[in-house]
PDB file of C-alpha atoms in Angstrom:
ATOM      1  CA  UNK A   1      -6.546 -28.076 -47.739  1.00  0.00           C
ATOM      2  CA  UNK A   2      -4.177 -26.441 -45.398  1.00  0.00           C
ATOM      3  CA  UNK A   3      -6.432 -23.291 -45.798  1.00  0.00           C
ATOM      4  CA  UNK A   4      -9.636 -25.082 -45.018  1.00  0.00           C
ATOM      5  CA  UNK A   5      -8.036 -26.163 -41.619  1.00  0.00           C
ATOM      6  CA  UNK A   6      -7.037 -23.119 -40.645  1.00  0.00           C
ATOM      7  CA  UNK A   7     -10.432 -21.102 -41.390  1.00  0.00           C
ATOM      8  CA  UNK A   8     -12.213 -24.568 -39.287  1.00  0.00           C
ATOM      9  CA  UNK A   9      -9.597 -24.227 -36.502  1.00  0.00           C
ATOM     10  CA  UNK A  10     -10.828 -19.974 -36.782  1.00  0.00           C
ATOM     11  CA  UNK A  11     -14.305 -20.518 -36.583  1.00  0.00           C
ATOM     12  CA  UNK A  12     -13.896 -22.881 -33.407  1.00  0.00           C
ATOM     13  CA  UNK A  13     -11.933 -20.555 -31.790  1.00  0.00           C
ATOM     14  CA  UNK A  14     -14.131 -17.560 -32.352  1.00  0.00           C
ATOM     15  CA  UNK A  15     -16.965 -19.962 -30.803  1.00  0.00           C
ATOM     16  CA  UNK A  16     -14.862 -21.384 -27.739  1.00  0.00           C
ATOM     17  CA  UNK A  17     -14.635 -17.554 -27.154  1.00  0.00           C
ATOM     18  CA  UNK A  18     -18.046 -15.941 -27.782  1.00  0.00           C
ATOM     19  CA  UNK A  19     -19.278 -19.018 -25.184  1.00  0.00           C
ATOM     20  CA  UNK A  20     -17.532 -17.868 -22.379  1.00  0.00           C
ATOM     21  CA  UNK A  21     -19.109 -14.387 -22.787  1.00  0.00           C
ATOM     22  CA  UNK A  22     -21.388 -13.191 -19.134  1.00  0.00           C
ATOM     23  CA  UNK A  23     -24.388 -12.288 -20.628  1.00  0.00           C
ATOM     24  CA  UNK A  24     -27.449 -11.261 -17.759  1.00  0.00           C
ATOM     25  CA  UNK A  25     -29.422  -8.519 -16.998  1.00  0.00           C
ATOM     26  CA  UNK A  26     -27.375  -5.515 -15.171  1.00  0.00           C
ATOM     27  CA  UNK A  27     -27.950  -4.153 -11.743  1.00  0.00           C
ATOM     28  CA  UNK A  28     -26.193  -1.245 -10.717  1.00  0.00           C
ATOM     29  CA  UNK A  29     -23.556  -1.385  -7.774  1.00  0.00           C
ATOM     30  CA  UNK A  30     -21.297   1.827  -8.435  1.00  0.00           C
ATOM     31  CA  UNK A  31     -20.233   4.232 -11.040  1.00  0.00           C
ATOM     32  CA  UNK A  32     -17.716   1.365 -12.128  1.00  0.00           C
ATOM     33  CA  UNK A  33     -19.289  -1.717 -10.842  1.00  0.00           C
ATOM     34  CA  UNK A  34     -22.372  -3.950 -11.960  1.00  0.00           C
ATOM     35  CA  UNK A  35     -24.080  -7.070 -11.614  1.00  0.00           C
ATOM     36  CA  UNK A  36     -24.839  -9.215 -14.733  1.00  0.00           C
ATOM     37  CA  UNK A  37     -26.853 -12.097 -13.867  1.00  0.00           C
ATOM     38  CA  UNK A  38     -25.502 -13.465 -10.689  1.00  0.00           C
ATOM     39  CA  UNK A  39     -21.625 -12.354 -11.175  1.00  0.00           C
ATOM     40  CA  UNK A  40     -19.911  -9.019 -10.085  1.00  0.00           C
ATOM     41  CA  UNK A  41     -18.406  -7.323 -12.900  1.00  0.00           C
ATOM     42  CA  UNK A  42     -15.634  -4.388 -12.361  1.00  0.00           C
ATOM     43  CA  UNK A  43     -15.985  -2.266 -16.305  1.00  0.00           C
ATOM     44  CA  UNK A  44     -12.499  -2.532 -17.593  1.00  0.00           C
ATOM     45  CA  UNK A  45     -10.466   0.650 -18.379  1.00  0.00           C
ATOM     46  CA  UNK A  46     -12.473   3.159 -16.408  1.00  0.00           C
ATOM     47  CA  UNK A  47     -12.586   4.887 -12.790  1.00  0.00           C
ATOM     48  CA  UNK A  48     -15.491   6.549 -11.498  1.00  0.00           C
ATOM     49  CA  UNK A  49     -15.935   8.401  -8.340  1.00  0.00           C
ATOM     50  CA  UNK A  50     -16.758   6.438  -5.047  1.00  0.00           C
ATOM     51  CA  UNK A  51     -19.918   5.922  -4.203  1.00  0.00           C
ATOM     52  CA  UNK A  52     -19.278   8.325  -0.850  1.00  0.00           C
ATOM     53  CA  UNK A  53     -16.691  10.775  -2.702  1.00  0.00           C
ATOM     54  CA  UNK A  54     -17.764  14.254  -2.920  1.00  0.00           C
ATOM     55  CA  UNK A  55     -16.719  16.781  -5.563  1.00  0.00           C
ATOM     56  CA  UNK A  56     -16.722  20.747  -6.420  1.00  0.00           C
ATOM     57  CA  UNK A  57     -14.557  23.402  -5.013  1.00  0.00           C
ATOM     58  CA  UNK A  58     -14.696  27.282  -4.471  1.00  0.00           C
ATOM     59  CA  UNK A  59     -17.895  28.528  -6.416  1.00  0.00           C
ATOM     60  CA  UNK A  60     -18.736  25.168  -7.623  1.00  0.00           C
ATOM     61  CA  UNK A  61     -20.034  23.897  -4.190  1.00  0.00           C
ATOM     62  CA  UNK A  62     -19.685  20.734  -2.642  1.00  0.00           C
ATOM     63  CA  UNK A  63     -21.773  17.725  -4.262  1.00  0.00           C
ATOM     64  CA  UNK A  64     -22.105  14.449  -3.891  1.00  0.00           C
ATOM     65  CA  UNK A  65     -20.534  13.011  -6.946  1.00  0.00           C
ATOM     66  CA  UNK A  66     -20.197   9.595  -6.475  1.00  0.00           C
ATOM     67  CA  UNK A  67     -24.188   8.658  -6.082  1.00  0.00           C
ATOM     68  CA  UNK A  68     -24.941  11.143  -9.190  1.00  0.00           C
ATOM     69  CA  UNK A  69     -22.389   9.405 -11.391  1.00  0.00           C
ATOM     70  CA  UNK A  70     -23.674   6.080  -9.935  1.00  0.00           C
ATOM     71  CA  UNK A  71     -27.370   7.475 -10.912  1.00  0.00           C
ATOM     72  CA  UNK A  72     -26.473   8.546 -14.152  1.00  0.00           C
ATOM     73  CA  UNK A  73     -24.940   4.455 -15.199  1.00  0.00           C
ATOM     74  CA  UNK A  74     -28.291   3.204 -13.329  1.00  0.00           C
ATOM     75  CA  UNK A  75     -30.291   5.160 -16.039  1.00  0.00           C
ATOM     76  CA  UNK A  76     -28.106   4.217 -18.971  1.00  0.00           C
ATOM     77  CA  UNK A  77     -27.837   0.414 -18.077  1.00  0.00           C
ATOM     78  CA  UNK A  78     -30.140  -1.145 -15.417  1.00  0.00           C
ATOM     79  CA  UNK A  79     -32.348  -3.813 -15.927  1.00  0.00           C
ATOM     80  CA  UNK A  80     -30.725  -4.362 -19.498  1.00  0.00           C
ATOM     81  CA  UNK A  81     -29.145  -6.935 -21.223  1.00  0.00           C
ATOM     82  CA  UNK A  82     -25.405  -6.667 -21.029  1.00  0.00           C
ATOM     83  CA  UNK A  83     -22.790  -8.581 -22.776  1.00  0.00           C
ATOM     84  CA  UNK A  84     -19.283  -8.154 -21.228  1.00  0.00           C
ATOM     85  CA  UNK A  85     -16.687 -10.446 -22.445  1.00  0.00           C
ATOM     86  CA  UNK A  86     -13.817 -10.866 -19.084  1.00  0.00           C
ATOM     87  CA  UNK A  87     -10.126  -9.673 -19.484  1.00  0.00           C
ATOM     88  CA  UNK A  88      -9.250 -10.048 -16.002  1.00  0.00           C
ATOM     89  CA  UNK A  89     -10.041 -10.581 -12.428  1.00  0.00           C
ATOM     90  CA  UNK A  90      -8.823  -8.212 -10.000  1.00  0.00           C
ATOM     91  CA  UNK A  91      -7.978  -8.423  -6.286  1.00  0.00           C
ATOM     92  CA  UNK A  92     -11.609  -8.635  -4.978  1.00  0.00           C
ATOM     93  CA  UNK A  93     -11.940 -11.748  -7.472  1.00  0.00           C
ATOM     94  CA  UNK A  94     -14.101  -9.422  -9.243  1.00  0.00           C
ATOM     95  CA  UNK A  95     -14.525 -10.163 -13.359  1.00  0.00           C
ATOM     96  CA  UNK A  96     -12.643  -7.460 -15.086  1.00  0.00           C
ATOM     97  CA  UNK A  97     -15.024  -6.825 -18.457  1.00  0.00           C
ATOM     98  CA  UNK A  98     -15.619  -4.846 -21.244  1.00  0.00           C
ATOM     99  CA  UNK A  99     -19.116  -4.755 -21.174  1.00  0.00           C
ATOM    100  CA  UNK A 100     -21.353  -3.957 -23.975  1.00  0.00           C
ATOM    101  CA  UNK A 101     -25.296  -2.925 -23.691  1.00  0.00           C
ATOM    102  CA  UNK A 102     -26.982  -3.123 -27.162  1.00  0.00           C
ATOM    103  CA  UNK A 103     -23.740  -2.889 -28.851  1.00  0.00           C
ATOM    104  CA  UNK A 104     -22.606  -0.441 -26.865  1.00  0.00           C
ATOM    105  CA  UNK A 105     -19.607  -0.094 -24.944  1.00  0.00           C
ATOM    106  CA  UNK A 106     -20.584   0.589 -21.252  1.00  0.00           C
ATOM    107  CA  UNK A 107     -17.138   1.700 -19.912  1.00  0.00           C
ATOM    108  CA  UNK A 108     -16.674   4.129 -23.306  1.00  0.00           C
ATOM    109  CA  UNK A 109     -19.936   5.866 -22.854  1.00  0.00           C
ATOM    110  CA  UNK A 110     -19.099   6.570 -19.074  1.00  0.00           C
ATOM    111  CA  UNK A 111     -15.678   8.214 -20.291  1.00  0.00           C
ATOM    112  CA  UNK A 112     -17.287   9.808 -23.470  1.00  0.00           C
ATOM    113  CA  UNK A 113     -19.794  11.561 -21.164  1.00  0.00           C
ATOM    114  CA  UNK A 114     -17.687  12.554 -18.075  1.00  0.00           C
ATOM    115  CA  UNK A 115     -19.160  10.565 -15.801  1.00  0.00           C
ATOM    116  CA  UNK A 116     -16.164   8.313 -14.769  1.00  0.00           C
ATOM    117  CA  UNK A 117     -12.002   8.728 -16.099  1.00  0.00           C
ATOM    118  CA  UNK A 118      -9.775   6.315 -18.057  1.00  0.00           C
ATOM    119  CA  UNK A 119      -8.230   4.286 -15.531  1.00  0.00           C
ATOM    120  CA  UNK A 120      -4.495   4.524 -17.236  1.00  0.00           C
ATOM    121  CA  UNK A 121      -2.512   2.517 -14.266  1.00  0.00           C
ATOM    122  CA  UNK A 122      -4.466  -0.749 -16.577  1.00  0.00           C
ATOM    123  CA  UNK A 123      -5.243   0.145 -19.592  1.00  0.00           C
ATOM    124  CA  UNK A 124      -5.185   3.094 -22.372  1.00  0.00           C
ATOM    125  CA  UNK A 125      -8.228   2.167 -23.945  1.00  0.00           C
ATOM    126  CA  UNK A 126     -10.266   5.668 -22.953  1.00  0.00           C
ATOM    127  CA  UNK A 127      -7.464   8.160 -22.986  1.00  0.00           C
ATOM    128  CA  UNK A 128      -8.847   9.693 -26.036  1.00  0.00           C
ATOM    129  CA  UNK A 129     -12.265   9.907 -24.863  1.00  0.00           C
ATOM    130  CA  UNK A 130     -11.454  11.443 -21.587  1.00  0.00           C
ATOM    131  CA  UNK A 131      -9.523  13.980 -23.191  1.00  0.00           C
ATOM    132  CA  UNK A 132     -12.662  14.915 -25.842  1.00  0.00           C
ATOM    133  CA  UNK A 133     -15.171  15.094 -22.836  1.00  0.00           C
ATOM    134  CA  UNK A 134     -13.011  17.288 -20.653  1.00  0.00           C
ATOM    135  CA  UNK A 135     -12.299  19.327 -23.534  1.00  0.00           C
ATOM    136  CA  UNK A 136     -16.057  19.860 -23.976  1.00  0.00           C
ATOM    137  CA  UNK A 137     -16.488  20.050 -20.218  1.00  0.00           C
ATOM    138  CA  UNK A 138     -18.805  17.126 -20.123  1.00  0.00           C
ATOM    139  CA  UNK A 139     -19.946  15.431 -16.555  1.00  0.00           C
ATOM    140  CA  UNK A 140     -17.150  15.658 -14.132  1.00  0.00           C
ATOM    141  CA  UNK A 141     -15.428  18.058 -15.926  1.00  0.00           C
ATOM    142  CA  UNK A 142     -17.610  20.464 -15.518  1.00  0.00           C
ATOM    143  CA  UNK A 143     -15.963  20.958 -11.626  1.00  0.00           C
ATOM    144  CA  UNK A 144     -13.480  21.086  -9.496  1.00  0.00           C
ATOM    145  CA  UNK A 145     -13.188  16.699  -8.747  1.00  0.00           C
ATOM    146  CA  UNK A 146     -10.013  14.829  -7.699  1.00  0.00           C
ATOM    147  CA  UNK A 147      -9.652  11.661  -9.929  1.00  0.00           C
ATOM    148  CA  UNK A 148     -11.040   8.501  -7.919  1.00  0.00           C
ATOM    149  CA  UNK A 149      -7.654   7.233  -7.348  1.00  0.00           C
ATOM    150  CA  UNK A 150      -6.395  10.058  -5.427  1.00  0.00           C
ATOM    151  CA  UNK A 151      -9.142  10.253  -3.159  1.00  0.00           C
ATOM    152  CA  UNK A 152      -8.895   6.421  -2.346  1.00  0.00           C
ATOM    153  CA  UNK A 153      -5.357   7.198  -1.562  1.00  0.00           C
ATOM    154  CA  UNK A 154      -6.231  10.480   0.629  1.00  0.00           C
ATOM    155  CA  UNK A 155      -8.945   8.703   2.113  1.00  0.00           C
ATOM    156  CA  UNK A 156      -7.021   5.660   3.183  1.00  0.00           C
ATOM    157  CA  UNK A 157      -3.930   7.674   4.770  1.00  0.00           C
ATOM    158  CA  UNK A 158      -5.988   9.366   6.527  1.00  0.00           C
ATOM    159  CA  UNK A 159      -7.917   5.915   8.119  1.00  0.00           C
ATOM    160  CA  UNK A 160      -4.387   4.874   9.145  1.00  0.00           C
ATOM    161  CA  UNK A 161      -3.458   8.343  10.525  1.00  0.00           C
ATOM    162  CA  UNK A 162      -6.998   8.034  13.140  1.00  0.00           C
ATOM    163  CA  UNK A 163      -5.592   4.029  13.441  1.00  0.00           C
ATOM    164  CA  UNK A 164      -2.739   5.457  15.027  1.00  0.00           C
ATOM    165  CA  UNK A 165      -3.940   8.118  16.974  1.00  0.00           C
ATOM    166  CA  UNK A 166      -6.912   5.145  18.633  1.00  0.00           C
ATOM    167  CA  UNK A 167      -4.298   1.855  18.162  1.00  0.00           C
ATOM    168  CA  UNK A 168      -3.719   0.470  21.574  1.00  0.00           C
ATOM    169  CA  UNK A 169      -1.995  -2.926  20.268  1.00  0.00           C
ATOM    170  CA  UNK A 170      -0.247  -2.613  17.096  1.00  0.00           C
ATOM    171  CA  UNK A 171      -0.522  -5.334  14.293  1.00  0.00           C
ATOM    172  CA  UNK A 172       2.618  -5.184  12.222  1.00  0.00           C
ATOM    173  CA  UNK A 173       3.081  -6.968   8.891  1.00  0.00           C
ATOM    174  CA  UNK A 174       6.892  -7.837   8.496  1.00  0.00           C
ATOM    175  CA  UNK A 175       8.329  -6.851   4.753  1.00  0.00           C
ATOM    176  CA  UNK A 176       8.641 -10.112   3.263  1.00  0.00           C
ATOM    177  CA  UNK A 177       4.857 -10.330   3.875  1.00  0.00           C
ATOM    178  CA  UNK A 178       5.547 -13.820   6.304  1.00  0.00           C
ATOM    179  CA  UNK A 179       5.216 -12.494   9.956  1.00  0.00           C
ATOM    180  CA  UNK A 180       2.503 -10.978  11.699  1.00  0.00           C
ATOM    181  CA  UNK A 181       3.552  -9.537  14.727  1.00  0.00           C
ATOM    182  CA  UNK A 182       1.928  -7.435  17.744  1.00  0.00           C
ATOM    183  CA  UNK A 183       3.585  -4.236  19.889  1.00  0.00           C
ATOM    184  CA  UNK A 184       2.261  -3.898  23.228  1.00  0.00           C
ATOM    185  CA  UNK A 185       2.545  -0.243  24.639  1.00  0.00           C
ATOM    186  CA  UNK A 186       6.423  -0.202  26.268  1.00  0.00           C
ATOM    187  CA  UNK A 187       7.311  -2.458  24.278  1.00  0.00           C
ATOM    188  CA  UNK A 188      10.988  -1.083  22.329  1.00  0.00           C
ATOM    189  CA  UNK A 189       9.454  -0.445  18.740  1.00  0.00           C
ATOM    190  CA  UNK A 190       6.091   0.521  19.691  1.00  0.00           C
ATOM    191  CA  UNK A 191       6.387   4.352  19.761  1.00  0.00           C
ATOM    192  CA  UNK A 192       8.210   3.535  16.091  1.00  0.00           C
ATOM    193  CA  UNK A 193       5.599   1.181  14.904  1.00  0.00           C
ATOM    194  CA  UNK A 194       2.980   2.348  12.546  1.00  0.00           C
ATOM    195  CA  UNK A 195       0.002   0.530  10.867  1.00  0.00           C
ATOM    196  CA  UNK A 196      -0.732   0.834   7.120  1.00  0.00           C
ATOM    197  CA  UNK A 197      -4.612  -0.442   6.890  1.00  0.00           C
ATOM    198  CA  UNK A 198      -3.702  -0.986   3.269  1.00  0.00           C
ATOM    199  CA  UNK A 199      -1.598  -3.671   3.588  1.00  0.00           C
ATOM    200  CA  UNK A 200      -3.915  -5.285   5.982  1.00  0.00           C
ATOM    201  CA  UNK A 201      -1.765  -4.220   9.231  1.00  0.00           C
ATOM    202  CA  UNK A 202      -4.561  -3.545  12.069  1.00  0.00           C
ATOM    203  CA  UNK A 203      -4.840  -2.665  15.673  1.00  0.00           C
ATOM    204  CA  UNK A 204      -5.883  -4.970  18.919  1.00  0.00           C
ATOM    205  CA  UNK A 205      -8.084  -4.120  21.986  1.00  0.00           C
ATOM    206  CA  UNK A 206      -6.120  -7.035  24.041  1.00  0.00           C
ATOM    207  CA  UNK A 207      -3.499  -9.247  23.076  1.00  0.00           C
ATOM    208  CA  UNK A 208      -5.242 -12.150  23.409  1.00  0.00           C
ATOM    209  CA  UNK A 209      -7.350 -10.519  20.462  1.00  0.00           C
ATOM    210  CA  UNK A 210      -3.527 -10.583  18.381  1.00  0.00           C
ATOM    211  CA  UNK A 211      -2.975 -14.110  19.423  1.00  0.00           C
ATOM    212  CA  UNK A 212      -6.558 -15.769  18.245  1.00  0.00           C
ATOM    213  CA  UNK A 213      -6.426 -14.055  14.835  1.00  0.00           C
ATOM    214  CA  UNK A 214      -2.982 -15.582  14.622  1.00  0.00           C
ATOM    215  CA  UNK A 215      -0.632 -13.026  15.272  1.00  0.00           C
ATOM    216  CA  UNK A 216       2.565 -13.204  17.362  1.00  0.00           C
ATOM    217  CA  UNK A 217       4.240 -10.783  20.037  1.00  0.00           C
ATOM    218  CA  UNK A 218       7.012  -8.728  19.651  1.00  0.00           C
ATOM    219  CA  UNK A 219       9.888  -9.954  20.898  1.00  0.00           C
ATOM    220  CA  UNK A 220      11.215  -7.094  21.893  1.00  0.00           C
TER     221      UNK A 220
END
């Protein structure tokens, strides 16, 4: 009996489960992004060139990566049915998913064929296929191409280096996260100040720009 329970208490599981599946047809946002149906889906395990990134370096020229890679999922995926089953959401409030298109697993192919990288900072799922396509040169491989998450970080510090060459009023975030706080040129710590756009720090045109989106001056 106590057998008979358990496999019933199984099977209603495995059907709780397989009915929160997204199931929809996929449009293509980026290499690493889709729409299934109506919800945004970020494929799990995987990093794949920005849409604007460019690769290639001595003889291999300068290309634009990020749309061919984003090309390359359109052909594999669009306009098909996709099943992803959600792990996650991440900051955006994007669905994390491993998504699957006739039984396929999106997020592996894109690895298998060099077209995007495992994304190891959250999961190990594609190390081995990464390491197979590069071996065989396959997609990105094939060049000279700095892994997405380096040029997001390149291309971020150097935003906040222009931000603080253009910054008139300086929007500082305090360390605990609980203060938001404006310089004003002359100010003591303004020459010291600096403004990390990736924590959401920003600059002002006037102060009265600071104070409406609910910042406070410096008091010294």
């Amino acid at each position: 009996m106590l057998l008979i329970v358990t496999l019933g208490v199984s099977t209603l599981c495995a059907s709780q489960a397989s009915a929160t599946d997204l199931v929809g047809s996929v449009r293509v946002i980026d290499g690493d992004t889709i729409d299934v149906g109506t919800a945004r889906v970020r494929l799990h395990g995987i990093d794949a060139p920005e849409q604007g990134q460019h690769c290639g370096a001595g003889g291999s020229g300068h290309w634009a990566c990020g749309a061919w890679v984003t090309e390359n999922l359109r052909q594999m995926v669009e306009g098909r049915m996709a099943r992803c089953v959600e792990l996650d959401r991440d900051r955006y409030d994007r669905i994390v998913a491993r998504c699957f298109v006739d039984g396929e697993d999106v997020g592996e192919q894109m690895v298998s064929r060099g077209f995007a990288v495992a994304f190891t900072r959250y999961s190990m799922d594609y190390t081995t296929h990464e390491t197979a396509a590069r071996e065989a040169g396959l997609g990105l491989h094939a060049v000279a191409f700095d892994p997405p998450a380096q040029y997001r970080k390149r291309s971020a510090q150097k935003a906040t280096k222009n931000a603080q060459k253009e910054c008139v009023i300086k929007g500082n975030i305090s360390r605990d996260g609980a203060e938001r706080i404006y310089h004003m040129p002359g100010q003591r710590d303004y020459k010291a100040t600096r403004i990390n756009l990736s924590k959401g720090e920003r600059c002002f045109d006037t102060a009265e720009d600071a104070r409406l989106a609910g910042w406070r001056p410096a008091k010294r």
